[in-house]
């Protein structure tokens, strides 16, 4: 049965947009009111297409609907794959009034959003995230982009969707490893800004891991609301928004070291949050009990607690040096002032970072 | 002697920026007030670098200045060349506080602007256009981008510079063919919106072709002012701004047919304006005398009056079908309501277009 459970508005002035969360929405919820012209290009991948593409097409009755099916995986988040979207748009003669639709996880969303930002200098787009990670993270906030061999997400744009449609039914086909990866970002919201939510997650983690749909819908809603609040306060990442990167500086280094696609983004963020908590404790910002609390909830979500075999402190230092948060060559990290409150700092002691890296790299 | 001749403000709210026009400004005018961080990346090409790169570096005293030298030509306005800018930025560890500087013609400006729009999701940039075409056209308006094999400028972004520095001294090294190409856009401003300026151009064309520096400075100022007015009224090309494309629909088809780099953009626009005037006359919008007036001024600027050998009406129709101005598959053209006033229309008679193409393609 199709049912809307939550609606949320991301408040960005004339770029505001709604997030609609519910059950069995795909194929039943009419998305044509968000399409300005007569053309739609749905971008998805080989894994999602057989499951949901037909239903997504049914969400746009009466329009010219074309599709592009990309290979699945972070390793394809590059220019060559992005260009397949441009090829399809030009071959099918999509005008600057076309609407792009991202149907899939974060990679599809980031690439489709970037294609929408760049095609004929910008066209509208709609997000239909089908993984937990993309539902709670990459569908909110307007960050789009692709990877460069020297760094993740180095090439991109801020481009807001016109609407985000989240169907919890699409999680029933998600591998458990990807559920855990999504939970990493869910836990993050509790850690950076919402202690109540963290306590709720500690109580409900078993239901979430077991894919209880009501618990998942609640977690998605509270995560999106938290991210929407942060993004509304700081759309361009001038300050506050950087706290959303808790665990991401260590995590990006892990992903780059492992090779894109070998570690899931959420897995790397999970380990990264444990490392950030360890460093926060060494800095005297949180207690050892708090550090354990972070480690426990991350592990209960089924996430790895250590970086990959063979990754050294030097690997971390070299890869973290190109992080986008750095300013004029100075490393900036997101740490925990308390559990439930993150801060961005360039002032952590180098010896503490050295100790954290030494502890985890062995 | 270094001297500022004109200053102009492009009024775009919080994205407004100044255009500074003068003699011998490069290397003498201090650009550091427009740089937020401590890093600058100057992007130029093989032709411009030996002439002006040293002087450009002197405009940023006390900062980390790195440089990228690209191959010269429209045929390099593609992803592979763009990526060299990203490679250089990442290899030299430029942060999101870096400033990109475009030193060169329209291709360098478009690519550097697009790199600035996309690097870490957007960094500031400064335009130092060194060709007449880029001084009067592509340095104003925020359009950036690269070409796709299926169409020119199909991938790009709107990204405004923080300042544009125009040094008339850089025109002394410009080949006469490129001066003519720049004059095509200068003439365009007279035709679309400024009959007084057109009359001035008819009186001064010999001085312009002979590179009289005072006449050139005046032409640059009046052209930039006209474009700045149009862009301020319509930043995102919702309506009015499309008139800046007079001659460009035919012109883009010519450039694509000839292969990027074989016809200069301005040469193709020159021929395109003559073709647009011919069609306007067939539509009964302007007189045959007006059509000759357009042809005469374009030819006096040293521009070609016919498309390349072997280009057929079918070639035009196929290439014009992918023009960005088209909406939902319908061809839209910029025509002349009068000399001095352009209009955008999707209502020209197909038989008149057929006759215009038949006349020019033989």
Tab-separated table of N, CA and C in Angstrom, chain A residues 93-247:
chain	number	residue	atom	x	y	z
A	93	UNK	N	18.611	14.310	-27.946
A	93	UNK	CA	18.265	15.714	-28.160
A	93	UNK	C	17.481	16.335	-27.005
A	94	UNK	N	17.961	16.110	-25.798
A	94	UNK	CA	17.314	16.759	-24.666
A	94	UNK	C	17.714	18.229	-24.624
A	95	UNK	N	16.717	19.092	-24.488
A	95	UNK	CA	16.951	20.534	-24.479
A	95	UNK	C	17.319	20.979	-23.068
A	96	UNK	N	17.549	22.274	-22.906
A	96	UNK	CA	17.870	22.814	-21.584
A	96	UNK	C	16.637	22.838	-20.671
A	97	UNK	N	15.505	22.397	-21.169
A	97	UNK	CA	14.299	22.289	-20.327
A	97	UNK	C	14.089	20.861	-19.822
A	98	UNK	N	15.029	19.973	-20.103
A	98	UNK	CA	14.885	18.597	-19.656
A	98	UNK	C	15.030	18.500	-18.141
A	99	UNK	N	14.556	17.397	-17.569
A	99	UNK	CA	14.749	17.119	-16.142
A	99	UNK	C	15.493	15.801	-15.985
A	100	UNK	N	16.573	15.811	-15.193
A	100	UNK	CA	17.303	14.577	-14.911
A	100	UNK	C	16.766	13.953	-13.631
A	101	UNK	N	16.735	12.630	-13.600
A	101	UNK	CA	16.245	11.903	-12.433
A	101	UNK	C	17.318	10.900	-12.009
A	102	UNK	N	17.738	10.985	-10.741
A	102	UNK	CA	18.717	10.038	-10.211
A	102	UNK	C	17.973	8.917	-9.498
A	103	UNK	N	18.086	7.704	-10.013
A	103	UNK	CA	17.442	6.535	-9.401
A	103	UNK	C	18.539	5.574	-8.970
A	104	UNK	N	18.877	5.573	-7.690
A	104	UNK	CA	19.938	4.686	-7.218
A	104	UNK	C	20.563	5.212	-5.945
A	105	UNK	N	21.799	4.801	-5.701
A	105	UNK	CA	22.491	5.189	-4.483
A	105	UNK	C	23.231	6.502	-4.633
A	106	UNK	N	24.193	6.724	-3.743
A	106	UNK	CA	24.904	7.992	-3.708
A	106	UNK	C	25.713	8.275	-4.954
A	107	UNK	N	26.290	7.235	-5.539
A	107	UNK	CA	27.097	7.451	-6.742
A	107	UNK	C	26.216	7.945	-7.885
A	108	UNK	N	25.092	7.273	-8.089
A	108	UNK	CA	24.158	7.710	-9.133
A	108	UNK	C	23.662	9.122	-8.831
A	109	UNK	N	23.364	9.400	-7.570
A	109	UNK	CA	22.871	10.722	-7.197
A	109	UNK	C	23.905	11.814	-7.425
A	110	UNK	N	25.144	11.561	-6.997
A	110	UNK	CA	26.200	12.563	-7.157
A	110	UNK	C	26.484	12.836	-8.633
A	111	UNK	N	26.531	11.766	-9.432
A	111	UNK	CA	26.858	11.937	-10.849
A	111	UNK	C	25.708	12.577	-11.614
A	112	UNK	N	24.488	12.145	-11.314
A	112	UNK	CA	23.332	12.718	-12.007
A	112	UNK	C	23.168	14.185	-11.637
A	113	UNK	N	23.375	14.484	-10.358
A	113	UNK	CA	23.289	15.870	-9.928
A	113	UNK	C	24.338	16.739	-10.599
A	114	UNK	N	25.550	16.206	-10.728
A	114	UNK	CA	26.618	16.970	-11.386
A	114	UNK	C	26.315	17.119	-12.888
A	115	UNK	N	25.802	16.060	-13.492
A	115	UNK	CA	25.398	16.164	-14.902
A	115	UNK	C	24.318	17.235	-15.057
A	116	UNK	N	23.366	17.272	-14.116
A	116	UNK	CA	22.302	18.286	-14.165
A	116	UNK	C	22.876	19.685	-13.957
A	117	UNK	N	23.886	19.802	-13.109
A	117	UNK	CA	24.514	21.106	-12.869
A	117	UNK	C	25.234	21.613	-14.117
A	118	UNK	N	25.762	20.705	-14.925
A	118	UNK	CA	26.620	21.076	-16.055
A	118	UNK	C	25.936	20.997	-17.420
A	119	UNK	N	24.897	20.177	-17.574
A	119	UNK	CA	24.321	20.013	-18.913
A	119	UNK	C	23.701	21.332	-19.355
A	120	UNK	N	24.203	21.869	-20.447
A	120	UNK	CA	23.763	23.158	-20.957
A	120	UNK	C	23.760	24.215	-19.848
A	121	UNK	N	24.725	24.103	-18.974
A	121	UNK	CA	24.947	25.018	-17.837
A	121	UNK	C	23.852	24.954	-16.783
A	122	UNK	N	23.177	23.798	-16.687
A	122	UNK	CA	22.261	23.633	-15.562
A	122	UNK	C	20.829	23.328	-15.926
A	123	UNK	N	20.347	22.151	-15.536
A	123	UNK	CA	18.941	21.770	-15.727
A	123	UNK	C	18.416	21.219	-14.387
A	124	UNK	N	17.091	21.160	-14.219
A	124	UNK	CA	16.519	20.644	-12.963
A	124	UNK	C	16.804	19.161	-12.774
A	125	UNK	N	16.759	18.712	-11.505
A	125	UNK	CA	16.834	17.278	-11.295
A	125	UNK	C	16.071	16.815	-10.065
A	126	UNK	N	15.733	15.529	-10.103
A	126	UNK	CA	14.922	14.886	-9.073
A	126	UNK	C	15.728	13.719	-8.519
A	127	UNK	N	15.728	13.581	-7.197
A	127	UNK	CA	16.441	12.477	-6.563
A	127	UNK	C	15.469	11.396	-6.113
A	128	UNK	N	15.722	10.155	-6.509
A	128	UNK	CA	15.002	9.000	-5.955
A	128	UNK	C	16.059	8.054	-5.394
A	129	UNK	N	16.522	8.318	-4.166
A	129	UNK	CA	17.595	7.494	-3.593
A	129	UNK	C	17.052	6.127	-3.179
A	130	UNK	N	17.772	5.071	-3.508
A	130	UNK	CA	17.284	3.710	-3.236
A	130	UNK	C	18.131	2.966	-2.212
A	131	UNK	N	19.190	3.599	-1.698
A	131	UNK	CA	19.974	2.968	-0.628
A	131	UNK	C	19.796	3.778	0.651
A	132	UNK	N	20.024	3.145	1.782
A	132	UNK	CA	19.880	3.862	3.047
A	132	UNK	C	20.854	5.028	3.124
A	133	UNK	N	22.093	4.774	2.667
A	133	UNK	CA	23.100	5.825	2.718
A	133	UNK	C	22.660	7.057	1.928
A	134	UNK	N	22.208	6.855	0.712
A	134	UNK	CA	21.833	8.009	-0.113
A	134	UNK	C	20.556	8.658	0.410
A	135	UNK	N	19.673	7.868	1.024
A	135	UNK	CA	18.440	8.448	1.563
A	135	UNK	C	18.737	9.383	2.725
A	136	UNK	N	19.684	9.010	3.574
A	136	UNK	CA	19.940	9.834	4.758
A	136	UNK	C	21.054	10.849	4.535
A	137	UNK	N	21.784	10.729	3.447
A	137	UNK	CA	22.943	11.610	3.293
A	137	UNK	C	22.979	12.336	1.963
A	138	UNK	N	23.276	11.611	0.898
A	138	UNK	CA	23.657	12.326	-0.324
A	138	UNK	C	22.473	12.899	-1.085
A	139	UNK	N	21.231	12.545	-0.696
A	139	UNK	CA	20.100	13.168	-1.383
A	139	UNK	C	19.741	14.524	-0.790
A	140	UNK	N	20.355	14.869	0.320
A	140	UNK	CA	20.069	16.144	0.981
A	140	UNK	C	21.314	17.013	0.965
A	141	UNK	N	21.204	18.229	0.457
A	141	UNK	CA	22.320	19.142	0.600
A	141	UNK	C	22.907	19.684	-0.692
A	142	UNK	N	22.588	19.065	-1.808
A	142	UNK	CA	22.981	19.652	-3.082
A	142	UNK	C	24.416	19.425	-3.491
A	143	UNK	N	25.164	18.625	-2.731
A	143	UNK	CA	26.537	18.334	-3.157
A	143	UNK	C	26.502	17.306	-4.283
A	144	UNK	N	27.173	17.620	-5.371
A	144	UNK	CA	27.242	16.703	-6.504
A	144	UNK	C	28.690	16.642	-6.952
A	145	UNK	N	29.061	15.592	-7.689
A	145	UNK	CA	30.426	15.578	-8.195
A	145	UNK	C	30.931	14.201	-8.565
A	146	UNK	N	32.183	14.198	-9.009
A	146	UNK	CA	32.868	12.962	-9.377
A	146	UNK	C	34.237	12.933	-8.690
A	147	UNK	N	34.868	11.765	-8.745
A	147	UNK	CA	36.199	11.614	-8.157
A	147	UNK	C	37.298	11.944	-9.163
A	148	UNK	N	38.466	12.264	-8.641
A	148	UNK	CA	39.679	12.448	-9.428
A	148	UNK	C	40.685	11.428	-8.878
A	149	UNK	N	41.585	10.904	-9.717
A	149	UNK	CA	42.556	9.942	-9.185
A	149	UNK	C	43.301	10.453	-7.950
A	150	UNK	N	43.430	11.762	-7.797
A	150	UNK	CA	44.144	12.312	-6.640
A	150	UNK	C	43.226	12.687	-5.482
A	151	UNK	N	41.938	12.415	-5.588
A	151	UNK	CA	41.076	12.741	-4.449
A	151	UNK	C	39.601	12.561	-4.758
A	152	UNK	N	38.846	12.178	-3.719
A	152	UNK	CA	37.418	11.953	-3.869
A	152	UNK	C	36.658	13.267	-3.990
A	153	UNK	N	35.628	13.286	-4.826
A	153	UNK	CA	34.703	14.429	-4.922
A	153	UNK	C	35.411	15.757	-5.169
A	154	UNK	N	36.537	15.722	-5.844
A	154	UNK	CA	37.309	16.947	-6.049
A	154	UNK	C	36.698	17.823	-7.146
A	155	UNK	N	35.862	17.229	-7.994
A	155	UNK	CA	35.275	17.967	-9.103
A	155	UNK	C	33.762	17.875	-8.970
A	156	UNK	N	33.121	19.016	-8.789
A	156	UNK	CA	31.684	18.951	-8.584
A	156	UNK	C	31.047	20.321	-8.510
A	157	UNK	N	29.809	20.332	-8.040
A	157	UNK	CA	29.054	21.583	-7.974
A	157	UNK	C	28.025	21.465	-6.865
A	158	UNK	N	27.564	22.611	-6.369
A	158	UNK	CA	26.385	22.630	-5.527
A	158	UNK	C	25.180	22.788	-6.447
A	159	UNK	N	24.292	21.821	-6.425
A	159	UNK	CA	23.117	21.896	-7.299
A	159	UNK	C	21.973	21.197	-6.571
A	160	UNK	N	20.952	21.956	-6.180
A	160	UNK	CA	19.866	21.398	-5.381
A	160	UNK	C	18.853	20.673	-6.254
A	161	UNK	N	18.320	19.546	-5.752
A	161	UNK	CA	17.234	18.884	-6.472
A	161	UNK	C	15.940	19.691	-6.338
A	162	UNK	N	14.967	19.375	-7.185
A	162	UNK	CA	13.652	20.017	-7.078
A	162	UNK	C	12.754	19.268	-6.105
A	163	UNK	N	13.010	17.966	-5.969
A	163	UNK	CA	12.265	17.157	-4.999
A	163	UNK	C	13.074	15.885	-4.758
A	164	UNK	N	12.955	15.339	-3.546
A	164	UNK	CA	13.573	14.050	-3.217
A	164	UNK	C	12.457	13.100	-2.808
A	165	UNK	N	12.404	11.950	-3.463
A	165	UNK	CA	11.386	10.941	-3.154
A	165	UNK	C	12.079	9.733	-2.531
A	166	UNK	N	11.732	9.438	-1.275
A	166	UNK	CA	12.358	8.317	-0.561
A	166	UNK	C	11.310	7.232	-0.309
A	167	UNK	N	11.522	6.079	-0.920
A	167	UNK	CA	10.598	4.953	-0.781
A	167	UNK	C	11.281	3.881	0.076
A	168	UNK	N	10.754	3.658	1.278
A	168	UNK	CA	11.398	2.685	2.177
A	168	UNK	C	11.336	1.277	1.597
A	169	UNK	N	10.401	1.041	0.694
A	169	UNK	CA	10.297	-0.300	0.102
A	169	UNK	C	11.571	-0.681	-0.651
A	170	UNK	N	12.307	0.324	-1.150
A	170	UNK	CA	13.506	-0.006	-1.927
A	170	UNK	C	14.617	-0.574	-1.034
A	171	UNK	N	14.475	-0.457	0.300
A	171	UNK	CA	15.501	-1.005	1.197
A	171	UNK	C	15.390	-2.519	1.361
A	172	UNK	N	14.253	-3.081	0.980
A	172	UNK	CA	14.061	-4.529	1.159
A	172	UNK	C	14.994	-5.340	0.277
A	173	UNK	N	15.497	-4.727	-0.799
A	173	UNK	CA	16.410	-5.449	-1.693
A	173	UNK	C	17.868	-5.096	-1.434
A	174	UNK	N	18.127	-4.327	-0.356
A	174	UNK	CA	19.487	-3.837	-0.116
A	174	UNK	C	20.324	-4.879	0.648
A	175	UNK	N	21.545	-5.194	0.178
A	175	UNK	CA	22.408	-6.120	0.920
A	175	UNK	C	22.691	-5.582	2.325
A	176	UNK	N	22.872	-6.479	3.293
A	176	UNK	CA	23.031	-6.026	4.686
A	176	UNK	C	24.285	-5.174	4.857
A	177	UNK	N	25.329	-5.429	4.035
A	177	UNK	CA	26.543	-4.623	4.125
A	177	UNK	C	26.224	-3.158	3.799
A	178	UNK	N	25.320	-2.937	2.854
A	178	UNK	CA	24.949	-1.559	2.498
A	178	UNK	C	24.021	-0.934	3.529
A	179	UNK	N	23.228	-1.754	4.193
A	179	UNK	CA	22.420	-1.226	5.296
A	179	UNK	C	23.354	-0.688	6.378
A	180	UNK	N	24.364	-1.482	6.735
A	180	UNK	CA	25.329	-1.026	7.744
A	180	UNK	C	26.011	0.269	7.314
A	181	UNK	N	26.397	0.333	6.047
A	181	UNK	CA	27.057	1.542	5.540
A	181	UNK	C	26.150	2.760	5.706
A	182	UNK	N	24.876	2.578	5.458
A	182	UNK	CA	23.928	3.676	5.645
A	182	UNK	C	23.794	4.056	7.113
A	183	UNK	N	23.817	3.046	7.964
A	183	UNK	CA	23.688	3.325	9.402
A	183	UNK	C	24.855	4.153	9.936
A	184	UNK	N	26.012	4.061	9.288
A	184	UNK	CA	27.149	4.889	9.711
A	184	UNK	C	26.761	6.365	9.682
A	185	UNK	N	26.122	6.794	8.591
A	185	UNK	CA	25.727	8.210	8.500
A	185	UNK	C	24.582	8.522	9.462
A	186	UNK	N	23.695	7.557	9.680
A	186	UNK	CA	22.607	7.758	10.640
A	186	UNK	C	23.194	8.010	12.038
A	187	UNK	N	24.132	7.171	12.440
A	187	UNK	CA	24.791	7.328	13.747
A	187	UNK	C	25.488	8.688	13.831
A	188	UNK	N	26.084	9.077	12.710
A	188	UNK	CA	26.794	10.360	12.667
A	188	UNK	C	25.904	11.515	13.126
A	189	UNK	N	24.658	11.534	12.662
A	189	UNK	CA	23.765	12.646	13.047
A	189	UNK	C	23.559	12.676	14.552
A	190	UNK	N	23.426	11.502	15.151
A	190	UNK	CA	23.310	11.471	16.611
A	190	UNK	C	24.560	12.031	17.273
A	191	UNK	N	25.719	11.622	16.766
A	191	UNK	CA	26.979	12.033	17.398
A	191	UNK	C	27.255	13.523	17.265
A	192	UNK	N	26.928	14.108	16.102
A	192	UNK	CA	27.349	15.499	15.871
A	192	UNK	C	26.384	16.524	16.452
A	193	UNK	N	25.083	16.127	16.679
A	193	UNK	CA	24.124	17.209	16.931
A	193	UNK	C	22.855	16.788	17.663
A	194	UNK	N	22.684	15.491	17.963
A	194	UNK	CA	21.372	15.072	18.456
A	194	UNK	C	21.519	13.892	19.414
A	195	UNK	N	21.765	14.219	20.693
A	195	UNK	CA	22.008	13.184	21.693
A	195	UNK	C	20.776	12.300	21.906
A	196	UNK	N	19.571	12.902	21.829
A	196	UNK	CA	18.334	12.119	21.941
A	196	UNK	C	18.270	11.046	20.860
A	197	UNK	N	18.612	11.440	19.655
A	197	UNK	CA	18.572	10.507	18.533
A	197	UNK	C	19.592	9.393	18.750
A	198	UNK	N	20.760	9.746	19.276
A	198	UNK	CA	21.783	8.725	19.550
A	198	UNK	C	21.251	7.695	20.555
A	199	UNK	N	20.589	8.191	21.600
A	199	UNK	CA	20.020	7.276	22.605
A	199	UNK	C	18.954	6.386	21.955
A	200	UNK	N	18.128	6.982	21.086
A	200	UNK	CA	17.111	6.202	20.364
A	200	UNK	C	17.791	5.116	19.513
A	201	UNK	N	18.876	5.475	18.848
A	201	UNK	CA	19.593	4.496	18.010
A	201	UNK	C	20.172	3.364	18.864
A	202	UNK	N	20.702	3.716	20.024
A	202	UNK	CA	21.255	2.681	20.916
A	202	UNK	C	20.155	1.701	21.341
A	203	UNK	N	18.930	2.225	21.506
A	203	UNK	CA	17.813	1.357	21.893
A	203	UNK	C	17.297	0.519	20.718
A	204	UNK	N	17.364	1.067	19.510
A	204	UNK	CA	16.687	0.456	18.361
A	204	UNK	C	17.632	-0.191	17.355
A	205	UNK	N	18.928	-0.247	17.662
A	205	UNK	CA	19.880	-0.702	16.641
A	205	UNK	C	19.545	-2.102	16.111
A	206	UNK	N	19.091	-2.994	16.997
A	206	UNK	CA	18.782	-4.345	16.510
A	206	UNK	C	17.649	-4.325	15.481
A	207	UNK	N	16.620	-3.518	15.738
A	207	UNK	CA	15.518	-3.423	14.765
A	207	UNK	C	16.008	-2.846	13.433
A	208	UNK	N	16.908	-1.867	13.510
A	208	UNK	CA	17.411	-1.256	12.273
A	208	UNK	C	18.205	-2.263	11.451
A	209	UNK	N	19.108	-2.978	12.127
A	209	UNK	CA	19.932	-3.962	11.419
A	209	UNK	C	19.048	-5.069	10.821
A	210	UNK	N	17.943	-5.353	11.490
A	210	UNK	CA	17.023	-6.381	11.005
A	210	UNK	C	16.030	-5.827	9.973
A	211	UNK	N	16.235	-4.569	9.534
A	211	UNK	CA	15.419	-3.951	8.484
A	211	UNK	C	13.956	-3.767	8.858
A	212	UNK	N	13.699	-3.521	10.126
A	212	UNK	CA	12.334	-3.179	10.530
A	212	UNK	C	11.939	-1.864	9.841
A	213	UNK	N	10.872	-1.923	9.046
A	213	UNK	CA	10.612	-0.787	8.146
A	213	UNK	C	10.174	0.462	8.908
A	214	UNK	N	9.443	0.277	9.993
A	214	UNK	CA	9.018	1.459	10.757
A	214	UNK	C	10.202	2.164	11.406
A	215	UNK	N	11.101	1.358	11.976
A	215	UNK	CA	12.292	1.941	12.606
A	215	UNK	C	13.149	2.644	11.549
A	216	UNK	N	13.282	2.016	10.377
A	216	UNK	CA	14.079	2.638	9.308
A	216	UNK	C	13.467	3.971	8.868
A	217	UNK	N	12.150	4.007	8.714
A	217	UNK	CA	11.492	5.246	8.281
A	217	UNK	C	11.747	6.367	9.286
A	218	UNK	N	11.659	6.010	10.564
A	218	UNK	CA	11.924	7.003	11.612
A	218	UNK	C	13.380	7.496	11.551
A	219	UNK	N	14.313	6.552	11.383
A	219	UNK	CA	15.733	6.918	11.330
A	219	UNK	C	16.022	7.810	10.115
A	220	UNK	N	15.403	7.485	8.991
A	220	UNK	CA	15.598	8.292	7.778
A	220	UNK	C	15.076	9.703	8.005
A	221	UNK	N	13.874	9.785	8.576
A	221	UNK	CA	13.261	11.089	8.795
A	221	UNK	C	14.115	11.944	9.730
A	222	UNK	N	14.548	11.366	10.843
A	222	UNK	CA	15.326	12.163	11.800
A	222	UNK	C	16.691	12.537	11.226
A	223	UNK	N	17.277	11.663	10.430
A	223	UNK	CA	18.568	11.964	9.797
A	223	UNK	C	18.418	13.089	8.783
A	224	UNK	N	17.406	12.967	7.912
A	224	UNK	CA	17.193	14.007	6.894
A	224	UNK	C	16.896	15.347	7.560
A	225	UNK	N	16.098	15.309	8.630
A	225	UNK	CA	15.760	16.551	9.311
A	225	UNK	C	17.018	17.210	9.873
A	226	UNK	N	17.882	16.393	10.478
A	226	UNK	CA	19.122	16.925	11.044
A	226	UNK	C	19.993	17.521	9.942
A	227	UNK	N	20.173	16.774	8.849
A	227	UNK	CA	21.015	17.291	7.771
A	227	UNK	C	20.385	18.526	7.135
A	228	UNK	N	19.063	18.506	6.961
A	228	UNK	CA	18.382	19.662	6.360
A	228	UNK	C	18.589	20.908	7.213
A	229	UNK	N	18.546	20.747	8.539
A	229	UNK	CA	18.775	21.887	9.426
A	229	UNK	C	20.187	22.441	9.246
A	230	UNK	N	21.154	21.545	9.229
A	230	UNK	CA	22.546	21.983	9.096
A	230	UNK	C	22.771	22.660	7.743
A	231	UNK	N	22.231	22.043	6.678
A	231	UNK	CA	22.429	22.598	5.335
A	231	UNK	C	21.722	23.946	5.201
A	232	UNK	N	20.523	24.052	5.788
A	232	UNK	CA	19.794	25.328	5.706
A	232	UNK	C	20.582	26.435	6.398
A	233	UNK	N	21.292	26.080	7.465
A	233	UNK	CA	22.082	27.077	8.192
A	233	UNK	C	23.360	27.450	7.448
A	234	UNK	N	23.832	26.563	6.559
A	234	UNK	CA	25.155	26.761	5.957
A	234	UNK	C	25.233	26.025	4.629
A	235	UNK	N	24.541	26.579	3.601
A	235	UNK	CA	24.417	25.862	2.336
A	235	UNK	C	25.764	25.592	1.673
A	236	UNK	N	26.681	26.558	1.765
A	236	UNK	CA	27.930	26.466	1.001
A	236	UNK	C	29.112	25.982	1.821
A	237	UNK	N	28.838	25.416	2.979
A	237	UNK	CA	29.891	24.879	3.818
A	237	UNK	C	30.914	25.934	4.246
A	238	UNK	N	30.406	27.084	4.661
A	238	UNK	CA	31.295	28.108	5.195
A	238	UNK	C	31.800	27.707	6.577
A	239	UNK	N	30.933	27.056	7.359
A	239	UNK	CA	31.367	26.731	8.709
A	239	UNK	C	30.696	25.484	9.250
A	240	UNK	N	29.475	25.676	9.827
A	240	UNK	CA	28.771	24.604	10.527
A	240	UNK	C	28.714	23.309	9.732
A	241	UNK	N	28.447	23.445	8.415
A	241	UNK	CA	28.203	22.249	7.622
A	241	UNK	C	29.361	21.264	7.653
A	242	UNK	N	30.543	21.768	7.909
A	242	UNK	CA	31.709	20.885	7.945
A	242	UNK	C	31.575	19.790	8.998
A	243	UNK	N	30.740	19.998	10.048
A	243	UNK	CA	30.595	18.943	11.065
A	243	UNK	C	29.978	17.679	10.479
A	244	UNK	N	29.292	17.819	9.349
A	244	UNK	CA	28.732	16.630	8.684
A	244	UNK	C	29.846	15.701	8.216
A	245	UNK	N	31.074	16.187	8.241
A	245	UNK	CA	32.205	15.371	7.812
A	245	UNK	C	32.860	14.595	8.948
A	246	UNK	N	32.175	14.468	10.098
A	246	UNK	CA	32.734	13.637	11.163
A	246	UNK	C	33.095	12.259	10.601
A	247	UNK	N	34.338	11.850	10.830
A	247	UNK	CA	34.787	10.538	10.353
A	247	UNK	C	35.167	10.502	8.889
